[in-house]
mmCIF file of C-alpha atoms in Angstrom:
data_model
loop_
_atom_site.group_PDB
_atom_site.id
_atom_site.type_symbol
_atom_site.label_atom_id
_atom_site.label_comp_id
_atom_site.label_asym_id
_atom_site.label_seq_id
_atom_site.Cartn_x
_atom_site.Cartn_y
_atom_site.Cartn_z
ATOM 1 C CA ALA A 201 107.636 106.909 110.288
ATOM 2 C CA SER A 202 105.550 103.951 109.585
ATOM 3 C CA MET A 203 105.034 101.474 112.391
ATOM 4 C CA GLU A 204 106.743 98.067 112.016
ATOM 5 C CA LEU A 205 104.404 95.330 110.863
ATOM 6 C CA MET A 206 105.182 93.097 113.799
ATOM 7 C CA ASP A 207 104.501 95.986 116.220
ATOM 8 C CA ALA A 208 101.033 96.330 114.670
ATOM 9 C CA ILE A 209 100.366 92.587 114.772
ATOM 10 C CA LYS A 210 101.241 92.397 118.470
ATOM 11 C CA GLY A 211 99.852 95.765 119.498
ATOM 12 C CA ARG A 212 96.392 95.520 117.940
ATOM 13 C CA ARG A 213 93.826 94.639 120.595
ATOM 14 C CA SER A 214 90.033 94.653 120.725
ATOM 15 C CA ILE A 215 88.851 98.084 121.892
ATOM 16 C CA ARG A 216 85.345 98.327 123.339
ATOM 17 C CA LYS A 217 85.257 101.942 124.582
ATOM 18 C CA PHE A 218 85.531 104.883 122.224
ATOM 19 C CA THR A 219 85.759 108.724 122.644
ATOM 20 C CA GLY A 220 82.895 109.304 120.105
ATOM 21 C CA GLU A 221 85.283 111.632 118.077
ATOM 22 C CA PRO A 222 84.318 110.966 114.376
ATOM 23 C CA VAL A 223 86.857 109.186 112.035
ATOM 24 C CA ALA A 224 87.675 111.327 109.058
ATOM 25 C CA ARG A 225 86.326 110.044 105.703
ATOM 26 C CA GLU A 226 89.817 109.966 104.186
ATOM 27 C CA THR A 227 90.915 107.752 107.015
ATOM 28 C CA ILE A 228 87.980 105.294 106.537
ATOM 29 C CA GLU A 229 88.807 105.261 102.762
ATOM 30 C CA HIS A 230 92.494 104.366 103.631
ATOM 31 C CA LEU A 231 91.272 101.516 105.894
ATOM 32 C CA LEU A 232 88.913 100.185 103.194
ATOM 33 C CA GLU A 233 91.669 100.378 100.632
ATOM 34 C CA ALA A 234 93.933 98.265 102.886
ATOM 35 C CA ALA A 235 91.079 95.768 103.266
ATOM 36 C CA THR A 236 90.699 95.242 99.552
ATOM 37 C CA TRP A 237 94.464 94.334 99.173
ATOM 38 C CA ALA A 238 93.950 91.087 101.133
ATOM 39 C CA PRO A 239 94.657 87.812 99.502
ATOM 40 C CA SER A 240 91.645 85.859 98.216
ATOM 41 C CA GLY A 241 90.976 82.405 96.818
ATOM 42 C CA GLN A 242 91.182 82.486 93.033
ATOM 43 C CA ASN A 243 91.556 86.269 93.292
ATOM 44 C CA LEU A 244 87.816 86.538 93.464
ATOM 45 C CA GLN A 245 87.974 89.461 95.954
ATOM 46 C CA PRO A 246 84.619 88.420 97.311
ATOM 47 C CA TRP A 247 84.077 91.173 99.783
ATOM 48 C CA TYR A 248 81.776 94.278 99.907
ATOM 49 C CA PHE A 249 82.144 96.640 102.771
ATOM 50 C CA VAL A 250 79.654 99.364 103.997
ATOM 51 C CA ALA A 251 81.117 101.883 106.506
ATOM 52 C CA LEU A 252 78.293 103.436 108.637
ATOM 53 C CA THR A 253 79.112 106.837 110.084
ATOM 54 C CA GLN A 254 75.649 108.520 110.251
ATOM 55 C CA LYS A 255 73.950 108.604 113.713
ATOM 56 C CA GLU A 256 70.722 107.304 112.282
ATOM 57 C CA ASP A 257 72.320 104.333 110.645
ATOM 58 C CA LEU A 258 74.237 103.461 113.789
ATOM 59 C CA ALA A 259 71.051 103.758 115.813
ATOM 60 C CA PHE A 260 69.307 101.342 113.458
ATOM 61 C CA VAL A 261 72.023 98.807 114.014
ATOM 62 C CA PHE A 262 71.798 99.167 117.849
ATOM 63 C CA SER A 263 67.972 98.929 117.783
ATOM 64 C CA GLU A 264 68.152 95.667 115.650
ATOM 65 C CA LEU A 265 70.689 94.167 118.092
ATOM 66 C CA GLY A 266 68.433 95.165 120.878
ATOM 67 C CA THR A 267 65.785 92.867 119.528
ATOM 68 C CA THR A 268 68.181 89.932 119.682
ATOM 69 C CA ALA A 269 69.617 90.916 123.116
ATOM 70 C CA PHE A 270 67.479 88.580 125.302
ATOM 71 C CA SER A 271 68.495 85.413 123.433
ATOM 72 C CA HIS A 272 72.140 86.594 123.279
ATOM 73 C CA ARG A 273 72.102 87.288 127.112
ATOM 74 C CA LYS A 274 70.811 83.654 127.779
ATOM 75 C CA GLU A 275 73.625 82.208 125.687
ATOM 76 C CA LEU A 276 76.234 84.427 127.391
ATOM 77 C CA GLU A 277 74.902 83.414 130.803
ATOM 78 C CA ALA A 278 75.284 79.642 129.985
ATOM 79 C CA ARG A 279 78.777 80.177 128.489
ATOM 80 C CA PHE A 280 80.099 82.447 131.412
ATOM 81 C CA LYS A 281 78.422 80.880 134.391
ATOM 82 C CA ASN A 282 81.368 81.872 136.678
ATOM 83 C CA ASN A 283 82.023 85.309 135.071
ATOM 84 C CA PRO A 284 78.720 87.292 135.265
ATOM 85 C CA GLU A 285 80.903 90.477 134.741
ATOM 86 C CA ILE A 286 81.669 89.275 131.178
ATOM 87 C CA VAL A 287 77.983 89.010 130.394
ATOM 88 C CA GLU A 288 77.383 92.529 131.708
ATOM 89 C CA GLU A 289 80.395 93.980 129.807
ATOM 90 C CA THR A 290 79.310 92.231 126.644
ATOM 91 C CA MET A 291 75.655 93.401 126.877
ATOM 92 C CA GLU A 292 76.720 97.004 127.516
ATOM 93 C CA PHE A 293 79.055 96.886 124.645
ATOM 94 C CA VAL A 294 76.484 95.563 122.237
ATOM 95 C CA SER A 295 73.844 98.089 123.217
ATOM 96 C CA ALA A 296 75.846 100.937 121.753
ATOM 97 C CA MET A 297 79.245 99.499 120.691
ATOM 98 C CA GLY A 298 81.170 101.456 123.246
ATOM 99 C CA GLY A 299 80.247 104.814 121.646
ATOM 100 C CA ALA A 300 81.994 103.994 118.393
ATOM 101 C CA SER A 301 81.513 106.524 115.580
ATOM 102 C CA THR A 302 81.913 104.080 112.780
ATOM 103 C CA ILE A 303 80.800 100.420 112.042
ATOM 104 C CA VAL A 304 82.160 98.656 108.948
ATOM 105 C CA LEU A 305 79.845 95.886 107.794
ATOM 106 C CA ALA A 306 81.522 93.045 105.766
ATOM 107 C CA PHE A 307 79.310 91.226 103.251
ATOM 108 C CA LEU A 308 80.124 88.209 101.145
ATOM 109 C CA HIS A 309 79.757 89.829 97.720
ATOM 110 C CA LYS A 310 77.104 88.272 95.449
ATOM 111 C CA PRO A 311 77.392 86.017 93.264
ATOM 112 C CA TYR A 312 79.768 84.245 95.663
ATOM 113 C CA SER A 313 78.335 82.055 98.358
ATOM 114 C CA GLU A 314 79.840 79.822 101.043
ATOM 115 C CA ASP A 315 78.803 76.816 99.041
ATOM 116 C CA LEU A 316 80.514 78.009 95.902
ATOM 117 C CA LEU A 317 83.804 78.271 97.581
ATOM 118 C CA PRO A 318 84.390 78.026 101.344
ATOM 119 C CA SER A 319 87.538 80.144 101.039
ATOM 120 C CA CYS A 320 85.339 83.147 100.142
ATOM 121 C CA ILE A 321 84.542 83.628 103.807
ATOM 122 C CA GLU A 322 88.303 83.265 104.682
ATOM 123 C CA SER A 323 88.997 85.864 102.051
ATOM 124 C CA VAL A 324 86.572 88.407 103.669
ATOM 125 C CA ALA A 325 88.095 87.532 107.038
ATOM 126 C CA ALA A 326 91.667 88.242 105.651
ATOM 127 C CA ALA A 327 90.415 91.640 104.425
ATOM 128 C CA MET A 328 88.817 92.372 107.826
ATOM 129 C CA GLU A 329 92.233 91.616 109.492
ATOM 130 C CA ASN A 330 93.930 94.097 107.076
ATOM 131 C CA LEU A 331 91.443 96.722 108.124
ATOM 132 C CA CYS A 332 91.997 96.112 111.864
ATOM 133 C CA LEU A 333 95.899 96.342 111.397
ATOM 134 C CA ALA A 334 95.568 99.502 109.300
ATOM 135 C CA ALA A 335 93.256 100.981 111.916
ATOM 136 C CA TYR A 336 95.806 100.364 114.667
ATOM 137 C CA GLU A 337 98.575 101.951 112.586
ATOM 138 C CA GLN A 338 96.293 105.059 112.285
ATOM 139 C CA GLY A 339 95.934 105.323 116.015
ATOM 140 C CA LEU A 340 92.365 103.937 115.917
ATOM 141 C CA GLY A 341 90.837 101.263 118.034
ATOM 142 C CA SER A 342 88.825 98.424 116.514
ATOM 143 C CA CYS A 343 86.820 95.489 117.575
ATOM 144 C CA TRP A 344 85.865 92.622 115.266
ATOM 145 C CA VAL A 345 82.235 91.859 116.031
ATOM 146 C CA GLU A 346 80.253 88.757 114.958
ATOM 147 C CA VAL A 347 77.218 89.919 116.904
ATOM 148 C CA VAL A 348 75.997 92.040 113.934
ATOM 149 C CA CYS A 349 75.190 88.859 112.070
ATOM 150 C CA ARG A 350 72.230 88.310 114.544
ATOM 151 C CA ALA A 351 70.616 91.213 112.807
ATOM 152 C CA GLY A 352 72.047 90.119 109.403
ATOM 153 C CA ASP A 353 68.770 90.115 107.489
ATOM 154 C CA ALA A 354 67.654 93.482 108.509
ATOM 155 C CA LEU A 355 71.177 95.089 108.064
ATOM 156 C CA HIS A 356 71.547 93.348 104.669
ATOM 157 C CA GLU A 357 68.208 94.663 103.504
ATOM 158 C CA ARG A 358 68.753 98.239 104.693
ATOM 159 C CA PHE A 359 72.442 98.706 103.786
ATOM 160 C CA ALA A 360 73.403 96.253 100.949
ATOM 161 C CA PRO A 361 70.300 94.690 99.624
ATOM 162 C CA ASP A 362 71.926 93.551 96.314
ATOM 163 C CA LYS A 363 75.251 92.409 97.837
ATOM 164 C CA GLY A 364 75.011 89.181 99.733
ATOM 165 C CA LYS A 365 75.225 87.731 103.096
ATOM 166 C CA LEU A 366 76.570 89.781 106.138
ATOM 167 C CA VAL A 367 79.508 87.859 107.582
ATOM 168 C CA GLY A 368 80.814 90.256 110.243
ATOM 169 C CA GLY A 369 81.566 93.738 111.413
ATOM 170 C CA ILE A 370 84.391 95.971 112.649
ATOM 171 C CA VAL A 371 83.636 98.682 115.150
ATOM 172 C CA LEU A 372 86.041 101.601 114.782
ATOM 173 C CA GLY A 373 86.879 104.745 116.722
ATOM 174 C CA TYR A 374 89.351 106.563 118.843
ATOM 175 C CA PRO A 375 90.117 104.438 121.978
ATOM 176 C CA ALA A 376 88.887 105.591 125.411
ATOM 177 C CA MET A 377 90.494 102.724 127.175
ATOM 178 C CA GLU A 378 93.808 100.977 127.596
ATOM 179 C CA ALA A 379 93.783 97.541 125.986
ATOM 180 C CA ARG A 380 94.550 94.815 128.465
ATOM 181 C CA PRO A 381 97.562 92.685 127.509
ATOM 182 C CA ILE A 382 96.514 89.206 126.369
ATOM 183 C CA LYS A 383 98.670 86.278 126.907
ATOM 184 C CA ARG A 384 99.108 84.038 124.015
ATOM 185 C CA LYS A 385 98.203 80.251 124.443
ATOM 186 C CA GLU A 386 101.208 77.973 124.485
ATOM 187 C CA GLY A 387 101.535 74.950 122.199
ATOM 188 C CA ARG A 388 99.591 76.320 119.298
ATOM 189 C CA TYR A 389 102.027 75.511 116.562
ATOM 190 C CA GLU A 390 104.862 73.188 115.553
ATOM 191 C CA ILE A 391 107.574 73.049 112.869
ATOM 192 C CA ARG A 392 108.421 69.852 111.280
#
């Protein structure tokens, strides 16, 4: 039986520790298919996804992120002065993405650019959310990561040189942790 949509929306959480068990190619195809059914401004479908599953490709991502780690650490220390454990957790996660077996890179497909239509970025984000919800339905953990953009030029050049700007990533795998419940902030909407 398929999971109720609201269960998926409320149950999905960022997972940062994975078992390392590989995700089947058919499952990855299913998730990418879900992503491409997102709404998009003027139906441009301005996304391009590259799912990395090979050890050497993942190692390349981690080494590129390693070169930006020092500046990232300084920013985190400034932002989380009172929570040094968040800095440690984040740096540990970035160094190997929690042992994830797949990273999906999301590019803004050429010829689209942010200048042409700001909604292009929003469209890619909508596709990424579809992917995260579909992953949860399949029993997978995911974590939407912006940190890959720090190595954007190198990743763009190696994995999608003719596609366009890297706008984000989704780390995927079988969860090796319980997601902590997150309270929703009050007062974030009104109905008139």
